[in-house]
């Protein structure tokens, strides 16, 4: 008989290594790191379910004010998992659990910053676009190459890209499958800011920390109104904003923010 000695720390380490999304909380900022480096963080069903589960938990956790989603230096995510997709038949696609996971990710009510290095392709680019904005390293590469595989973007690639970069660039990208670099992505309006690869995560976390210090009710309403502007006509959007403004103005945190300003002190928000 062969005995293998396994210590508790071995078990803890291997459990952490197997986690497809590693969540770490610093202050009020939750960083979610996609963790399938051997597959360039390809978004398989298990990873997407884990990601959406962690976001759902964060949505109701009052100790979390903002989220950063990141990958590694080689890849944010190289798309949906093509190997997994190859095994899916029409019935699998009909009851595809990824659809609900994507909807949950897009519905998250708190700010998300995507900190992107390396490949950000297909579903990876769609995930980054579900964030409120993207900070990219100088060597990041963006694209929607689905057309090259005989498929098409399935998680908002045709819709969000059109809104972010406009029809000319979006159609060029989705129809040719060509990639763009970080500089082009910045010029096109796909990313908010570019920086050195090593500085991306820290910059995103620092901005998330700043946002997480503000009154959560105001922050959530701002995100909600910005997103609504994509669905509504201007006049409808303006009245939606007006109503949201009134709701935010009736919060205790609004009184706290204004009082703190007038009395030259730091506000202490209570999420009320
Ligand atoms: N899926 C699975 N594995 C992937 C992958 C992917 N998307 N991308 C890379 N990998 C794996 C490679 O197979 C390889 O694994 P091994 O062969 O070593 O086992 C490993 O990662 C390293 O990749 P490479 O050897 O290819 O690395 P290179 O540096 O040479 O090339 C690359 C990097 C990013 C140029 C290349 O890997 C590549 O072209 N990858 C595929 C990119 C792509 O086509 N992405 C779009 C996938 S389609 C939906 C929602 C969303 C979607 C669809 C439906 N619904 C909710 C319905 C989205 C679809 C897509 O994203």
PDB file of C-alpha atoms in Angstrom, residues 21-24 26 28-34 51 54-55 58 64-71 76 108 110-116 131-133 135 200-209 211:
ATOM      1  CA  UNK A  21     -12.196  33.383 -10.485  1.00  0.00           C
ATOM      2  CA  UNK A  22     -10.128  34.558  -7.543  1.00  0.00           C
ATOM      3  CA  UNK A  23     -11.830  37.214  -5.433  1.00  0.00           C
ATOM      4  CA  UNK A  24      -9.761  39.476  -3.176  1.00  0.00           C
ATOM      5  CA  UNK A  26      -9.152  45.356  -0.182  1.00  0.00           C
ATOM      6  CA  UNK A  28     -14.409  48.421  -0.247  1.00  0.00           C
ATOM      7  CA  UNK A  29     -12.928  47.192  -3.537  1.00  0.00           C
ATOM      8  CA  UNK A  30     -13.386  43.620  -4.759  1.00  0.00           C
ATOM      9  CA  UNK A  31     -10.914  42.432  -7.380  1.00  0.00           C
ATOM     10  CA  UNK A  32     -12.005  39.430  -9.430  1.00  0.00           C
ATOM     11  CA  UNK A  33      -9.122  37.761 -11.264  1.00  0.00           C
ATOM     12  CA  UNK A  34      -9.961  35.356 -14.080  1.00  0.00           C
ATOM     13  CA  UNK A  51     -17.957  35.085 -12.013  1.00  0.00           C
ATOM     14  CA  UNK A  54     -19.334  36.308  -7.101  1.00  0.00           C
ATOM     15  CA  UNK A  55     -20.853  39.444  -8.607  1.00  0.00           C
ATOM     16  CA  UNK A  58     -21.039  41.446  -4.121  1.00  0.00           C
ATOM     17  CA  UNK A  64     -18.230  46.342  -1.375  1.00  0.00           C
ATOM     18  CA  UNK A  65     -18.473  49.634  -3.245  1.00  0.00           C
ATOM     19  CA  UNK A  66     -16.792  48.828  -6.566  1.00  0.00           C
ATOM     20  CA  UNK A  67     -15.301  45.910  -8.478  1.00  0.00           C
ATOM     21  CA  UNK A  68     -12.259  45.435 -10.693  1.00  0.00           C
ATOM     22  CA  UNK A  69     -12.233  42.523 -13.143  1.00  0.00           C
ATOM     23  CA  UNK A  70      -8.834  41.512 -14.456  1.00  0.00           C
ATOM     24  CA  UNK A  71      -6.866  38.669 -16.024  1.00  0.00           C
ATOM     25  CA  UNK A  76      -7.655  39.347 -20.015  1.00  0.00           C
ATOM     26  CA  UNK A 108     -24.596  44.228 -11.726  1.00  0.00           C
ATOM     27  CA  UNK A 110     -22.172  48.699  -8.722  1.00  0.00           C
ATOM     28  CA  UNK A 111     -19.333  50.123 -10.797  1.00  0.00           C
ATOM     29  CA  UNK A 112     -16.990  47.678 -12.506  1.00  0.00           C
ATOM     30  CA  UNK A 113     -13.650  48.637 -14.019  1.00  0.00           C
ATOM     31  CA  UNK A 114     -12.027  46.162 -16.400  1.00  0.00           C
ATOM     32  CA  UNK A 115      -8.234  46.114 -16.017  1.00  0.00           C
ATOM     33  CA  UNK A 116      -7.038  44.674 -19.316  1.00  0.00           C
ATOM     34  CA  UNK A 131     -17.725  46.791 -17.265  1.00  0.00           C
ATOM     35  CA  UNK A 132     -18.414  50.487 -16.824  1.00  0.00           C
ATOM     36  CA  UNK A 133     -15.082  51.342 -18.345  1.00  0.00           C
ATOM     37  CA  UNK A 135      -8.249  50.630 -18.411  1.00  0.00           C
ATOM     38  CA  UNK A 200      -3.036  48.698 -15.088  1.00  0.00           C
ATOM     39  CA  UNK A 201      -4.337  46.819 -12.070  1.00  0.00           C
ATOM     40  CA  UNK A 202      -3.132  49.360  -9.543  1.00  0.00           C
ATOM     41  CA  UNK A 203      -4.670  52.215 -11.519  1.00  0.00           C
ATOM     42  CA  UNK A 204      -7.997  50.405 -11.807  1.00  0.00           C
ATOM     43  CA  UNK A 205      -7.993  49.552  -8.107  1.00  0.00           C
ATOM     44  CA  UNK A 206      -7.123  53.109  -7.156  1.00  0.00           C
ATOM     45  CA  UNK A 207     -10.019  54.489  -9.240  1.00  0.00           C
ATOM     46  CA  UNK A 208     -12.350  51.817  -7.853  1.00  0.00           C
ATOM     47  CA  UNK A 209     -11.270  52.833  -4.347  1.00  0.00           C
ATOM     48  CA  UNK A 211     -15.554  55.528  -6.436  1.00  0.00           C
TER      49      UNK A 211
END
